[in-house]
mmCIF file of C-alpha atoms and ligand atoms in Angstrom:
data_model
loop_
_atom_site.group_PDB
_atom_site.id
_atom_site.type_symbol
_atom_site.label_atom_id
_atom_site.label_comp_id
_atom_site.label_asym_id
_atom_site.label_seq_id
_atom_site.Cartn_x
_atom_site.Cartn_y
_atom_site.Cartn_z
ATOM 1 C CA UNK A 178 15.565 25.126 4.021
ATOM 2 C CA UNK A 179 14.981 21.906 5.213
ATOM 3 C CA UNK A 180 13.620 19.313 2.610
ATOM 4 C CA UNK A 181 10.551 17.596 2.991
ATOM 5 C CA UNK A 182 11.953 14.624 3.857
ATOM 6 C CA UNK A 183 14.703 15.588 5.878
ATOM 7 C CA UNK A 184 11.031 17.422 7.396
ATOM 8 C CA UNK A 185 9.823 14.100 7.766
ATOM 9 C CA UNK A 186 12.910 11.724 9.209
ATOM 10 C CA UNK A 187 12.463 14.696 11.746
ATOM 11 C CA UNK A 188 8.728 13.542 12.258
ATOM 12 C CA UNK A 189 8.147 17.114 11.108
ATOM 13 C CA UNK A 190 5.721 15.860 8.663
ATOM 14 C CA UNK A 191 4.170 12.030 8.936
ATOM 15 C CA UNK A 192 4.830 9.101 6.688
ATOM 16 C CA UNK A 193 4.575 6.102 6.756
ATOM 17 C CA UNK A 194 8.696 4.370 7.865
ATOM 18 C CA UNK A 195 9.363 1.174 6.492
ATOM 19 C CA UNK A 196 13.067 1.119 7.678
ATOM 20 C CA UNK A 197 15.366 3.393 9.194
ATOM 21 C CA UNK A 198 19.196 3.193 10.549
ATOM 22 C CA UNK A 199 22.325 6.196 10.758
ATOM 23 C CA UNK A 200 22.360 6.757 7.373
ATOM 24 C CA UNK A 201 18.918 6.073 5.176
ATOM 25 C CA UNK A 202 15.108 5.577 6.144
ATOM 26 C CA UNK A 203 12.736 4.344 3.668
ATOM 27 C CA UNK A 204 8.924 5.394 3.473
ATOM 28 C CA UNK A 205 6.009 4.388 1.594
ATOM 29 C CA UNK A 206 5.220 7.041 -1.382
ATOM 30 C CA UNK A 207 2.420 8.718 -0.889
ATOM 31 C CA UNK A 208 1.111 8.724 -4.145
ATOM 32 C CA UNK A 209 1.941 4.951 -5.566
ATOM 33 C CA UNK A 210 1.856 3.949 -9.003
ATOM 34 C CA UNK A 211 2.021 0.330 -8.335
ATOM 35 C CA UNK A 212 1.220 -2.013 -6.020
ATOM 36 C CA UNK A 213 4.052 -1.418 -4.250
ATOM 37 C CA UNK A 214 5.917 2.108 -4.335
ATOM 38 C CA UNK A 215 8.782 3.052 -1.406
ATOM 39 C CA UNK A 216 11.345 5.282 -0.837
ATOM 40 C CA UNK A 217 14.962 4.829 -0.339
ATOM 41 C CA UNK A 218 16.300 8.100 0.844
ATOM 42 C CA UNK A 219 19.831 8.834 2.420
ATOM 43 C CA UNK A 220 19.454 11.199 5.665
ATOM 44 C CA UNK A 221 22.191 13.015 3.884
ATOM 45 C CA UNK A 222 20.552 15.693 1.902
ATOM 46 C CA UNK A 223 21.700 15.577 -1.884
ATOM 47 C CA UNK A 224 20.079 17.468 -4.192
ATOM 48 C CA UNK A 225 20.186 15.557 -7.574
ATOM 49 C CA UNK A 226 22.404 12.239 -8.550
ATOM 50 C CA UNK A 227 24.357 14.924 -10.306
ATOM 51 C CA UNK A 228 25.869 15.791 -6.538
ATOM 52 C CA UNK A 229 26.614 12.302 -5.735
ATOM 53 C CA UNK A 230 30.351 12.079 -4.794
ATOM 54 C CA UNK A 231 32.528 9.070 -4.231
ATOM 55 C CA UNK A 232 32.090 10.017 -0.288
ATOM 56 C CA UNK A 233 28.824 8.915 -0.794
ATOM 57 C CA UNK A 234 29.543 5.293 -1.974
ATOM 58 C CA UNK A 235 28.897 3.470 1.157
ATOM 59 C CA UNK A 236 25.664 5.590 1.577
ATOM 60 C CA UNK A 237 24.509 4.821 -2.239
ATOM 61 C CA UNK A 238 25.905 1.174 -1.907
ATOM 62 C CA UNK A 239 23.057 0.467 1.310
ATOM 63 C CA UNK A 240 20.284 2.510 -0.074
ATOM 64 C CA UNK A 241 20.196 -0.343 -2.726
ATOM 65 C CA UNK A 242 20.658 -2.632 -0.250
ATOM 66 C CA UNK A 243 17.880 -1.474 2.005
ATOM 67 C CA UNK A 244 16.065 -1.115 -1.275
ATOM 68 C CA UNK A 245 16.471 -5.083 -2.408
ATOM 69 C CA UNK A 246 15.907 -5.973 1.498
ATOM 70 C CA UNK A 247 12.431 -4.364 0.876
ATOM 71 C CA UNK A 248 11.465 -5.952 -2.436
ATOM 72 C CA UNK A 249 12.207 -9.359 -0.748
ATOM 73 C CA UNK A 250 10.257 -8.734 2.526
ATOM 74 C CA UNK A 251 7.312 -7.409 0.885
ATOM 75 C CA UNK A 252 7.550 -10.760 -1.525
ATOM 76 C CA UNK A 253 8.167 -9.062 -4.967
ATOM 77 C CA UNK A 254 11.699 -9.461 -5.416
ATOM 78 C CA UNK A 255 11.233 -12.675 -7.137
ATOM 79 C CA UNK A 256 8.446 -11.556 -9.638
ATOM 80 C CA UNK A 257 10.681 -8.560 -10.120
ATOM 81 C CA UNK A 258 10.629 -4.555 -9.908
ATOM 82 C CA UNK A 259 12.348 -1.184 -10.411
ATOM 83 C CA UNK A 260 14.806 0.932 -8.791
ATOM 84 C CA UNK A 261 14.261 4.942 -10.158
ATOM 85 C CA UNK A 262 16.266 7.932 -9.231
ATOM 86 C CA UNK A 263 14.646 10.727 -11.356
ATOM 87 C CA UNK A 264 16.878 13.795 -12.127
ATOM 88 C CA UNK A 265 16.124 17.188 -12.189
ATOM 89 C CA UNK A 266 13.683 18.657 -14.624
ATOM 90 C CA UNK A 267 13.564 16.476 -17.990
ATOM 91 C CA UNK A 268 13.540 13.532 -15.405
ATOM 92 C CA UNK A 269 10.952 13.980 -13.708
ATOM 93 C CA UNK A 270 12.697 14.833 -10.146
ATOM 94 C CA UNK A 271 9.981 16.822 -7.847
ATOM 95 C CA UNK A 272 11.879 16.945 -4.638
ATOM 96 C CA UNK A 273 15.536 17.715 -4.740
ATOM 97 C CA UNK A 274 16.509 15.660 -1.977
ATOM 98 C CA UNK A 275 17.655 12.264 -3.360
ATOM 99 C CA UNK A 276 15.334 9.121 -3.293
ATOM 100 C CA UNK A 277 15.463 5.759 -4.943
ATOM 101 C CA UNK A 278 11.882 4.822 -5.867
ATOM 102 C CA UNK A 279 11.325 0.927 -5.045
ATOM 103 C CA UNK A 280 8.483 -0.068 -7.377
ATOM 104 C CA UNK A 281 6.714 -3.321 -8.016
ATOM 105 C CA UNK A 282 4.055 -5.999 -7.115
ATOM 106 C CA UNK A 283 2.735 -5.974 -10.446
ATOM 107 C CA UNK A 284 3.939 -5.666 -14.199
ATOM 108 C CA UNK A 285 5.412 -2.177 -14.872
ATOM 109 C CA UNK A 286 4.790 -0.677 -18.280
ATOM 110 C CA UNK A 287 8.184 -0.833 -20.742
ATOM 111 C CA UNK A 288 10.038 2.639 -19.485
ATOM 112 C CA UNK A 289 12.407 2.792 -22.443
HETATM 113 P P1 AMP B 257 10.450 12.532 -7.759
HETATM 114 O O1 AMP B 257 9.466 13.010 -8.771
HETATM 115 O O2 AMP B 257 11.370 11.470 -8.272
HETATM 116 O O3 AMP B 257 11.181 13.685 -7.094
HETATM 117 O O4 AMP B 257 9.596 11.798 -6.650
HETATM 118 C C1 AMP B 257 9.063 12.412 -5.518
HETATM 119 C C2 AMP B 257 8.156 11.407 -4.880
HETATM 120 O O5 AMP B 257 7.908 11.793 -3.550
HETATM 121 C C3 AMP B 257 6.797 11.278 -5.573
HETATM 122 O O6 AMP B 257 6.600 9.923 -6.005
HETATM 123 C C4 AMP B 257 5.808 11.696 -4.492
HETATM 124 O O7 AMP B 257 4.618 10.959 -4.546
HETATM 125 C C5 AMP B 257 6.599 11.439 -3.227
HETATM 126 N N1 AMP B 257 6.195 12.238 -2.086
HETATM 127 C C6 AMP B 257 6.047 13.588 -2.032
HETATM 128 N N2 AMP B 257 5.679 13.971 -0.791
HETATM 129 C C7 AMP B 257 5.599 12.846 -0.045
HETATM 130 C C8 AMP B 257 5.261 12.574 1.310
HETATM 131 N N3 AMP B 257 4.913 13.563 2.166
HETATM 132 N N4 AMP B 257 5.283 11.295 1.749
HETATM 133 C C9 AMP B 257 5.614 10.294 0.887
HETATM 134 N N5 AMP B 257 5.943 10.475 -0.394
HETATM 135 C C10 AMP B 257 5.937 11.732 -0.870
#
């Protein structure tokens, strides 16, 4: 079964596209916990960072670089942020399609 956001890049379900080109799309998060809070998300459905191969480098390599793009457009690269890829049940991964959270805009709590 599809995955909810391979349900939305299909316009199967709405969100709100920031970015989008053959290979990732990046939406706002519909639940934010900062100021700002996207997704980077490969079309390429991979379940957890555990199934990231090396044939996914280029893929990985431009969802951080659509992910940076975003934090500099939206004017909080500077002031700084955080990249996130939860994974799988002790890290707090929901949705097993893989996403790289893109929060910031304000100052984030100490994580670790
Ligand atoms: P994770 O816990 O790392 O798997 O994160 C899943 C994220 O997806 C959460 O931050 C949710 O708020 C977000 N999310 C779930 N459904 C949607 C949706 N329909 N549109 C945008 N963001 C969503």
């Amino acid at each position: 079964m599809a995955s909810i956001f391979t349900k939305i890049v299909q316009r199967e379900i709405p969100a709100e596209f920031l970015y989008e080109d053959e290979q990732v799309f990046a939406i706002k998060d519909i639940n934010p916990v900062a100021t700002h809070h996207f997704l980077v998300i490969p079309k390429k459905e991979i379940a957890t960072a555990n199934d990231v191969s090396k044939e996914d480098s280029e893929t990985i390599a431009n969802m951080y670089a659509v992910a940076t793009r975003l934090a500099k457009d939206h004017g909080f690269a500077d002031s700084g942020y955080r990249l996130v890829m939860n994974c799988n049940e002790h890290g707090g991964q929901e949705v097993f399609h893989i996403h790289l959270h893109v929060i910031g805009g304000n100052q984030l709590g100490s994580m670790v």
